[in-house]
PDB file of C-alpha atoms in Angstrom:
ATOM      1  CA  UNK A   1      -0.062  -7.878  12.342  1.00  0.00           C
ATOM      2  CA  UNK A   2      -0.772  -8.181   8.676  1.00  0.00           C
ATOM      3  CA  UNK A   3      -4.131  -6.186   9.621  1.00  0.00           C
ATOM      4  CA  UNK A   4      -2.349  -3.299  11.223  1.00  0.00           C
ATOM      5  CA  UNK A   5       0.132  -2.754   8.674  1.00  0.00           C
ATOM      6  CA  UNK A   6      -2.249  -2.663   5.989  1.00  0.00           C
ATOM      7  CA  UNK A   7      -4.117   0.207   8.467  1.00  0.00           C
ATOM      8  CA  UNK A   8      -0.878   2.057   8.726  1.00  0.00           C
ATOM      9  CA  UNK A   9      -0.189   2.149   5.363  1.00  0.00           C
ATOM     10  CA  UNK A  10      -3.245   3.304   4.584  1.00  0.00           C
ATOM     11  CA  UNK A  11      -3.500   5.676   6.870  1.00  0.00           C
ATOM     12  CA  UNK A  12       0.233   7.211   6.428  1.00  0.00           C
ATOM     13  CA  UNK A  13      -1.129   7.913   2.659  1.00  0.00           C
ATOM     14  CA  UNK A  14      -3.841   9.480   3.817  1.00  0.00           C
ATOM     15  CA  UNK A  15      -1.977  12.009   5.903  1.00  0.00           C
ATOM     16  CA  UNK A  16       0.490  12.715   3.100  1.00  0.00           C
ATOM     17  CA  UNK A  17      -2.224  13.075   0.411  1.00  0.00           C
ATOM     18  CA  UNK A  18      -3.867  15.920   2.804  1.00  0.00           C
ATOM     19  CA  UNK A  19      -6.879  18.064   2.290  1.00  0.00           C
ATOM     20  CA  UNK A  20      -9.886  16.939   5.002  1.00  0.00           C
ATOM     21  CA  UNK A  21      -8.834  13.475   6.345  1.00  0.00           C
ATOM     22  CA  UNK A  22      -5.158  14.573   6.916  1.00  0.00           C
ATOM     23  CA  UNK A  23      -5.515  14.733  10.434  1.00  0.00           C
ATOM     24  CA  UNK A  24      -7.499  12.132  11.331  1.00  0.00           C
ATOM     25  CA  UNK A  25      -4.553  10.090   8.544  1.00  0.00           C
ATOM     26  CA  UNK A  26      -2.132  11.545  11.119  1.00  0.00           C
ATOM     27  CA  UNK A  27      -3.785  10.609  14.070  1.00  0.00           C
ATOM     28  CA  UNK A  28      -4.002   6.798  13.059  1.00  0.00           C
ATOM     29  CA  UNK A  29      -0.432   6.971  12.022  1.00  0.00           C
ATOM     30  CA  UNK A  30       0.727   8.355  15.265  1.00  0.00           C
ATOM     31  CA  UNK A  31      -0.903   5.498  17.018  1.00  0.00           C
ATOM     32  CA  UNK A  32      -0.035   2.635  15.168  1.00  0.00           C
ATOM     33  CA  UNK A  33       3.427   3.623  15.081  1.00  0.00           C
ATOM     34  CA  UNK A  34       3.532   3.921  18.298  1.00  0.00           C
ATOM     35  CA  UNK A  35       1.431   0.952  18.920  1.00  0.00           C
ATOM     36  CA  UNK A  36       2.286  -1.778  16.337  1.00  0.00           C
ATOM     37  CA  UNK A  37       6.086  -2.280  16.598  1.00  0.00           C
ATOM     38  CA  UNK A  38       6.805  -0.698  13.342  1.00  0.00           C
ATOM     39  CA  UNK A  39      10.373  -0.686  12.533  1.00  0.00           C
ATOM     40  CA  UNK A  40      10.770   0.703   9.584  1.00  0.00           C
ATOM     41  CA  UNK A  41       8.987   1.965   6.321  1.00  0.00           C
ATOM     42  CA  UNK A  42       9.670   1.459   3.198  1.00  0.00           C
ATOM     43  CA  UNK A  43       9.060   3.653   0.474  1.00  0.00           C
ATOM     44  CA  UNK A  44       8.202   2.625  -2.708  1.00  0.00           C
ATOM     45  CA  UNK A  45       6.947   4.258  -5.977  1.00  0.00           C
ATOM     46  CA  UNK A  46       4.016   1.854  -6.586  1.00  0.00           C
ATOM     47  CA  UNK A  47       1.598  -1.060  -5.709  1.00  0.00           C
ATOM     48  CA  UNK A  48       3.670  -3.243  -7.962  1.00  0.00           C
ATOM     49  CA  UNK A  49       6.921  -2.163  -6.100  1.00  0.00           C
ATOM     50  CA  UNK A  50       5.212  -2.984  -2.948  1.00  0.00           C
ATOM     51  CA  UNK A  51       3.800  -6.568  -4.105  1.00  0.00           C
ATOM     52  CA  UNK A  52       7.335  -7.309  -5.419  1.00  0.00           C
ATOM     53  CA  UNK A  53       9.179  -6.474  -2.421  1.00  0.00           C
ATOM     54  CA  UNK A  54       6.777  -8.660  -0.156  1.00  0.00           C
ATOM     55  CA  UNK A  55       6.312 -11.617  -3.209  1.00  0.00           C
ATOM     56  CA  UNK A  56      10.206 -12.084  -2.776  1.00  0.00           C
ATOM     57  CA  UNK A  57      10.408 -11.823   1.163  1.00  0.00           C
ATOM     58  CA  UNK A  58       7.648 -14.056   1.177  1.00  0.00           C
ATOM     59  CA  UNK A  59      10.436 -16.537  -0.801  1.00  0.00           C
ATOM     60  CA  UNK A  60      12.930 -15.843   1.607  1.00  0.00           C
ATOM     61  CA  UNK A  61      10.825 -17.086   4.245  1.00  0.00           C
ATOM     62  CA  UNK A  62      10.055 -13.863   5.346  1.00  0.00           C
ATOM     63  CA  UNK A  63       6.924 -12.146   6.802  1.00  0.00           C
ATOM     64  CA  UNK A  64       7.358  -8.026   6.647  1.00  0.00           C
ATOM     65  CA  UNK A  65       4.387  -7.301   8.427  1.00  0.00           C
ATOM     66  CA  UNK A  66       5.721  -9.519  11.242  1.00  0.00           C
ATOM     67  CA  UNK A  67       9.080  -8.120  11.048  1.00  0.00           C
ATOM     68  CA  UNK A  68       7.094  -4.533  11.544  1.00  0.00           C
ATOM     69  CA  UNK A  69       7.932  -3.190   8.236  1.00  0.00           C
ATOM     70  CA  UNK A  70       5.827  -1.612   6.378  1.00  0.00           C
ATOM     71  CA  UNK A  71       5.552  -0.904   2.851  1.00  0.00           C
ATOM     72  CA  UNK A  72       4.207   2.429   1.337  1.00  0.00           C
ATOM     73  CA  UNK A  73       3.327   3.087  -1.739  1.00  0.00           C
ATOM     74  CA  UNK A  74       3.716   6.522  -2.448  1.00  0.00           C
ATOM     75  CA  UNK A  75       1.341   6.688  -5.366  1.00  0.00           C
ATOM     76  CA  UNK A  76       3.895   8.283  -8.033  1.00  0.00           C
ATOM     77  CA  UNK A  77       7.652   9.316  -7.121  1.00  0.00           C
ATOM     78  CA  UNK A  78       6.491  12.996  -6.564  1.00  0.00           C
ATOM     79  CA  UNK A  79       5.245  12.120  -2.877  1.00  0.00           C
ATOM     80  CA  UNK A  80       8.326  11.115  -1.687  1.00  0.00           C
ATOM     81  CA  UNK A  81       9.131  14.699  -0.195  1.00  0.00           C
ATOM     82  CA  UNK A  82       5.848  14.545   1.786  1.00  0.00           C
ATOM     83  CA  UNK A  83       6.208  11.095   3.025  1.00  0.00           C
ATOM     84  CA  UNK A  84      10.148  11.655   4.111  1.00  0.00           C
ATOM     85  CA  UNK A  85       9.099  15.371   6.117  1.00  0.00           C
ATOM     86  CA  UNK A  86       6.043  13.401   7.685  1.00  0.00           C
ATOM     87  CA  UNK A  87       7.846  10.111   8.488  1.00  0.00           C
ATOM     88  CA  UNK A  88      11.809  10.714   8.503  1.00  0.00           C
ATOM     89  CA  UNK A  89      13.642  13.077  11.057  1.00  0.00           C
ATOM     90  CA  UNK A  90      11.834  15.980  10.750  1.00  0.00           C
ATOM     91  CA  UNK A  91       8.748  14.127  11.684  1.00  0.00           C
ATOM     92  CA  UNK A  92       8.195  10.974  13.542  1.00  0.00           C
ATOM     93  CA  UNK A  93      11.837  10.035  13.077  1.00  0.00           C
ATOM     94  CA  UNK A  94      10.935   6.370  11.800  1.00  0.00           C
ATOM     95  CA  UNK A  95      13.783   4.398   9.729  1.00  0.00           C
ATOM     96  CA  UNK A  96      13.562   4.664   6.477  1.00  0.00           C
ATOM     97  CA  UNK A  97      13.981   2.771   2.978  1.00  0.00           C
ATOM     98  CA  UNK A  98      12.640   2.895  -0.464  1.00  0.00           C
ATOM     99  CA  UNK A  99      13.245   2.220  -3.908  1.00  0.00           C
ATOM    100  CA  UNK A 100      12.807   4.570  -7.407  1.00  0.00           C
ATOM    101  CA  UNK A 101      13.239   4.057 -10.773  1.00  0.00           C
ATOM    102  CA  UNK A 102      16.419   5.600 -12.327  1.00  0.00           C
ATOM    103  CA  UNK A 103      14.326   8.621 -13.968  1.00  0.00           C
ATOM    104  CA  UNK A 104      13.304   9.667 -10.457  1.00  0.00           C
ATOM    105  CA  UNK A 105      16.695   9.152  -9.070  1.00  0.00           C
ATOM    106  CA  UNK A 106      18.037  12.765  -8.992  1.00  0.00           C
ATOM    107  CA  UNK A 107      14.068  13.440  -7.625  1.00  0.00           C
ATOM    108  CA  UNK A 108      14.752  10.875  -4.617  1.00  0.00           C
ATOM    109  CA  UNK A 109      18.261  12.671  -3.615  1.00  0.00           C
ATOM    110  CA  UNK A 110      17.185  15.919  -3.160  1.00  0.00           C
ATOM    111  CA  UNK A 111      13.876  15.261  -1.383  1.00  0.00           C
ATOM    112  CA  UNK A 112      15.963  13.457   0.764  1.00  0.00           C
ATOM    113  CA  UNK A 113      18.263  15.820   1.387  1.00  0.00           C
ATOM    114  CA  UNK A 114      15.900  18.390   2.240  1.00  0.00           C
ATOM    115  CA  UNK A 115      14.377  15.912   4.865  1.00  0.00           C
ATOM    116  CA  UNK A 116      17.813  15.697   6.726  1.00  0.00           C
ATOM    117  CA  UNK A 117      18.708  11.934   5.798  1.00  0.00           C
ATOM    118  CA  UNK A 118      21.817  13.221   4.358  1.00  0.00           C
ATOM    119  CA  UNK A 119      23.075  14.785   1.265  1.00  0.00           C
ATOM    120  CA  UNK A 120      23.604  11.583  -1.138  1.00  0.00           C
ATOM    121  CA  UNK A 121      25.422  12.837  -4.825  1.00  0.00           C
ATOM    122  CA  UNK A 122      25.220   9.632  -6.400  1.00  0.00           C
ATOM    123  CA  UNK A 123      23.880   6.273  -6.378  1.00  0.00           C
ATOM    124  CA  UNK A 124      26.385   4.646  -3.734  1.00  0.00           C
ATOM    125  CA  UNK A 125      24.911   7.860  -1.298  1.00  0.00           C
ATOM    126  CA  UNK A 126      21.342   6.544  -1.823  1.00  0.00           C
ATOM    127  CA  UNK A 127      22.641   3.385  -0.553  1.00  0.00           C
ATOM    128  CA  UNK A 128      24.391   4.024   2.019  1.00  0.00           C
ATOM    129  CA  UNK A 129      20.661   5.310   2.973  1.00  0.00           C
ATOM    130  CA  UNK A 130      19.026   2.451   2.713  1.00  0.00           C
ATOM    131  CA  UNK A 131      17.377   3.841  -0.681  1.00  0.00           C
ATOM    132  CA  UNK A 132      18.426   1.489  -4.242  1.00  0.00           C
ATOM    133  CA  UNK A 133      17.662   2.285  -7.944  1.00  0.00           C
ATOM    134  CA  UNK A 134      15.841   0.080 -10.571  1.00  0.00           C
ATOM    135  CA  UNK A 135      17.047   0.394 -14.353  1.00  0.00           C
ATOM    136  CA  UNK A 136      15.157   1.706 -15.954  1.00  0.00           C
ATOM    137  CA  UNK A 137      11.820   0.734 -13.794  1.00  0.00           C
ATOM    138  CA  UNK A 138      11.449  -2.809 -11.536  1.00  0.00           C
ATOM    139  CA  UNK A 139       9.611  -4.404 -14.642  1.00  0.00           C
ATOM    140  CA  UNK A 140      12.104  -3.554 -16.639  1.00  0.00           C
ATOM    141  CA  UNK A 141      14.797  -5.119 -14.132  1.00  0.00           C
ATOM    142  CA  UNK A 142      12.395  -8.249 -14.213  1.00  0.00           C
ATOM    143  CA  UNK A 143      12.074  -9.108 -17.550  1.00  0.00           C
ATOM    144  CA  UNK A 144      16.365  -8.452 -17.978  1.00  0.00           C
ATOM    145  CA  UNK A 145      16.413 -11.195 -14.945  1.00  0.00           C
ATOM    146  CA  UNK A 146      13.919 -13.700 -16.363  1.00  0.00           C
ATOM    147  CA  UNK A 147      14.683 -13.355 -20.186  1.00  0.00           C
ATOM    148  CA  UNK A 148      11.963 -12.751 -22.725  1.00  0.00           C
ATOM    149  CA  UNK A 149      11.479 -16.263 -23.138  1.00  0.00           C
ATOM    150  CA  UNK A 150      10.148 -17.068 -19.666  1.00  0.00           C
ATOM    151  CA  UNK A 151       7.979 -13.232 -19.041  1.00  0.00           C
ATOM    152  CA  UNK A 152       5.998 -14.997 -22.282  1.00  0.00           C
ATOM    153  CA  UNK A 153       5.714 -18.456 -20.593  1.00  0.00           C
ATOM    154  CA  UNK A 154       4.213 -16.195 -17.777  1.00  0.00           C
ATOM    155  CA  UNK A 155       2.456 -13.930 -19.936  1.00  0.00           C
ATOM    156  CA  UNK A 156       1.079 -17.495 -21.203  1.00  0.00           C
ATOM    157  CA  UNK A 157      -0.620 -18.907 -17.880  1.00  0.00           C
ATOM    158  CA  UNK A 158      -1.954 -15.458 -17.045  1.00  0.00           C
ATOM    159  CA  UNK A 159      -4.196 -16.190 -20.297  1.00  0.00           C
ATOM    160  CA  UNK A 160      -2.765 -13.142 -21.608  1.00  0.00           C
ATOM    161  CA  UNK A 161      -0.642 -14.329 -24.569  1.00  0.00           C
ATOM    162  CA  UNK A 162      -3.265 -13.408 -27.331  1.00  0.00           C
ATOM    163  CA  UNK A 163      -3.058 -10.005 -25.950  1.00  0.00           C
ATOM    164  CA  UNK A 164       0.490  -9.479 -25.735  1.00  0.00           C
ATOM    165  CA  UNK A 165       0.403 -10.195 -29.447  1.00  0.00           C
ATOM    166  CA  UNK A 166      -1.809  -8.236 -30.131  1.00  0.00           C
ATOM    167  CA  UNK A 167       0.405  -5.398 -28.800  1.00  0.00           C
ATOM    168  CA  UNK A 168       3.417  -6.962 -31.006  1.00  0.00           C
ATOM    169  CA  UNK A 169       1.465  -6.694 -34.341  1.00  0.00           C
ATOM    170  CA  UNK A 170       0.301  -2.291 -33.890  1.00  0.00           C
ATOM    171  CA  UNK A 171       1.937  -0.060 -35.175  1.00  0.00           C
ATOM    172  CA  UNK A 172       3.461   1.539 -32.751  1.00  0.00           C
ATOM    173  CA  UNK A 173       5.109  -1.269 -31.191  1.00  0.00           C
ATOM    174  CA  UNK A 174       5.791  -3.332 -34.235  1.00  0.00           C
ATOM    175  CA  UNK A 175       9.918  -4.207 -34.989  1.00  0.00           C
ATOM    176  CA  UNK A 176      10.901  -3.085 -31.180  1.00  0.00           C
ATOM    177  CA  UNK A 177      12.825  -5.335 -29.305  1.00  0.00           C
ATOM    178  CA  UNK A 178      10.611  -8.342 -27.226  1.00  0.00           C
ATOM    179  CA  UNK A 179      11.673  -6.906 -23.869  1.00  0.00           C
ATOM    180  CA  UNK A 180      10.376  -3.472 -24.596  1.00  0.00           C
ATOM    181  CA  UNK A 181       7.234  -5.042 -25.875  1.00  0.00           C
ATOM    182  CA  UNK A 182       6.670  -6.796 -22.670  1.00  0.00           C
ATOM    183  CA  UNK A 183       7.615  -3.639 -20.926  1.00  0.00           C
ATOM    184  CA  UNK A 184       4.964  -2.230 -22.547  1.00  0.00           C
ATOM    185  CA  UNK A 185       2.590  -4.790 -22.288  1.00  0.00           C
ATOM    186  CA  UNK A 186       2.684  -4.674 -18.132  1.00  0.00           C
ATOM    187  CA  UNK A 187       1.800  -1.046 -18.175  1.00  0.00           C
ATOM    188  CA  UNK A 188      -1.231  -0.899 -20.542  1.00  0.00           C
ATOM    189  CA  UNK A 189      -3.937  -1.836 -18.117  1.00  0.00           C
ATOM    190  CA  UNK A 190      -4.890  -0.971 -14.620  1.00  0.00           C
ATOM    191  CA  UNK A 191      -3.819  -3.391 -12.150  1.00  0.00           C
ATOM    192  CA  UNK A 192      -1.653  -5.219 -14.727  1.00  0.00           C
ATOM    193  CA  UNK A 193       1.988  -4.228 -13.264  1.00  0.00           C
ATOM    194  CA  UNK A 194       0.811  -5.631  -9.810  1.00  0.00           C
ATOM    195  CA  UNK A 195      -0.154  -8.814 -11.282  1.00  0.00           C
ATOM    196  CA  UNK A 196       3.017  -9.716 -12.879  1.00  0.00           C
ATOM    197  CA  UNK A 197       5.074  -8.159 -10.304  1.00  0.00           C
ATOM    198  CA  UNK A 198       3.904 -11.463  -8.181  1.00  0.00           C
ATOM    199  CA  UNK A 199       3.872 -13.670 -10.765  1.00  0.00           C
ATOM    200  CA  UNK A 200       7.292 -12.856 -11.965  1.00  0.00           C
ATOM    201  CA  UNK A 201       9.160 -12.387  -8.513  1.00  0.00           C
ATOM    202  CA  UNK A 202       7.714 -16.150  -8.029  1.00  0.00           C
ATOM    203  CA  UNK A 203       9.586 -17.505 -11.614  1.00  0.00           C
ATOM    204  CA  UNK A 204      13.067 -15.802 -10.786  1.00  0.00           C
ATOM    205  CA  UNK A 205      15.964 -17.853 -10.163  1.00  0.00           C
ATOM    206  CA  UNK A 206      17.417 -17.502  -6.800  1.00  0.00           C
ATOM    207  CA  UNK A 207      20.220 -16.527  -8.423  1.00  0.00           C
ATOM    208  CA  UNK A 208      18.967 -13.692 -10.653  1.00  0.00           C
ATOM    209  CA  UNK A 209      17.213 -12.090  -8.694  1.00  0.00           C
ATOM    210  CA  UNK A 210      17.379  -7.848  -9.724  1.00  0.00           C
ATOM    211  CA  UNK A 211      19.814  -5.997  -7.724  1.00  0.00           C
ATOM    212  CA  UNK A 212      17.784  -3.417  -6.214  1.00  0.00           C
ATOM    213  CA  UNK A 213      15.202  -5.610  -5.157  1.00  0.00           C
ATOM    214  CA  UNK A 214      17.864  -7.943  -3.804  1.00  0.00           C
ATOM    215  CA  UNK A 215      19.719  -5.565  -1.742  1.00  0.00           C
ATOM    216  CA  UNK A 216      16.853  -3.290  -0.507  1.00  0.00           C
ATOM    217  CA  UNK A 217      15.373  -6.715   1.278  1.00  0.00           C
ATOM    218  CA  UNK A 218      18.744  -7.565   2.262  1.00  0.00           C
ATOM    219  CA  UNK A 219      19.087  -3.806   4.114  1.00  0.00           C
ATOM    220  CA  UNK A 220      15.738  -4.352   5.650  1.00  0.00           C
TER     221      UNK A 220
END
């Protein structure tokens, strides 16, 4: 199952990305839709968005892929119109969730409203459509829900805490508060925001977990 999903969420991007393999993305889609018991998509901004949302399932005993529920990352929240008009209700009429960041919020409800999900005017509308807002972005909502204390403890055993003060000590970042530091810190190299999206979903508390993660598993 784990093998199809990953197919279908490759091949979903590749139809919404276009240009020469569009149809043959399409095709693949169709079929493993279709095919793979999919009940639902869930779109996401980014790999780390997607890693998170499975890292925590995963701790709620959960298997996603299993479930048939996949998770897309859209590659940047500009997709999302593209994904909802191939996937939602004027397309292939799938169920739908997602999460955003608060800056793409206002983005989210009106490409959503021009797919025909509904016509959500503020945050409580996204819900109600299965899509939830992190504040400001999901490592932001981490590092709130951990404290700065523990994202350096984690920072630590990633073998990364002679880096991260590194980043403390320029210019640029020198005197700002810890948490924006860190904040920083997760987006300055490729691949880094996926990394610590696993390894900090795996140090929360049960109890702190961030709202929008929280509540988007708990709709799906």
């Amino acid at each position: 199952m784990d093998e199809e999903m990953t197919r279908l969420r490759a091949a979903a991007v590749e139809w919404a990305a276009g240009g020469a393999e569009a149809q043959r993305g399409a095709t693949v889609t169709r079929e493993l839709v279709s095919e793979s018991g999919l009940r639902r998509f869930v779109l996401v901004e980014g790999l780390s968005d997607q890693v998170a949302l499975e890292t925590l399932a995963a701790r709620h005993g959960r298997d996603l892929a299993a479930e048939g529920i996949c998770v897309v990352p859209l590659g940047g929240a500009t997709s999302i119109g593209r994904f909802l008009a191939l996937l939602g209700p004027q397309g292939l009429d799938v169920a739908l969730a997602g999460l955003c960041d608060a800056g793409e919020e206002a983005f989210f409800r009106r490409a959503l409203d021009r797919a025909g999900l509904g016509s959500p005017r503020a945050r409580g509308g996204l819900e109600r459509l299965g899509f939830y807002v992190c504040v400001a972005d999901l490592e932001d909502e981490l590092i709130r829900s951990l404290g700065a204390a523990t994202v350096q403890r984690v920072v630590e055993e990633q073998g990364e805490l002679r880096a991260f003060r590194t980043l403390q000590k320029q210019p640029a970042h020198r005197g700002r508060a810890v948490e924006l530091q860190l904040r920083r810190f997760m987006g300055s190299l490729g691949g880094r925001k996926a990394r610590y999206a696993r390894s900090l979903v795996e140090a929360l508390d049960p109890a702190h977990v961030p709202e929008p993660l929280e509540r988007l598993l708990g709709h799906i």
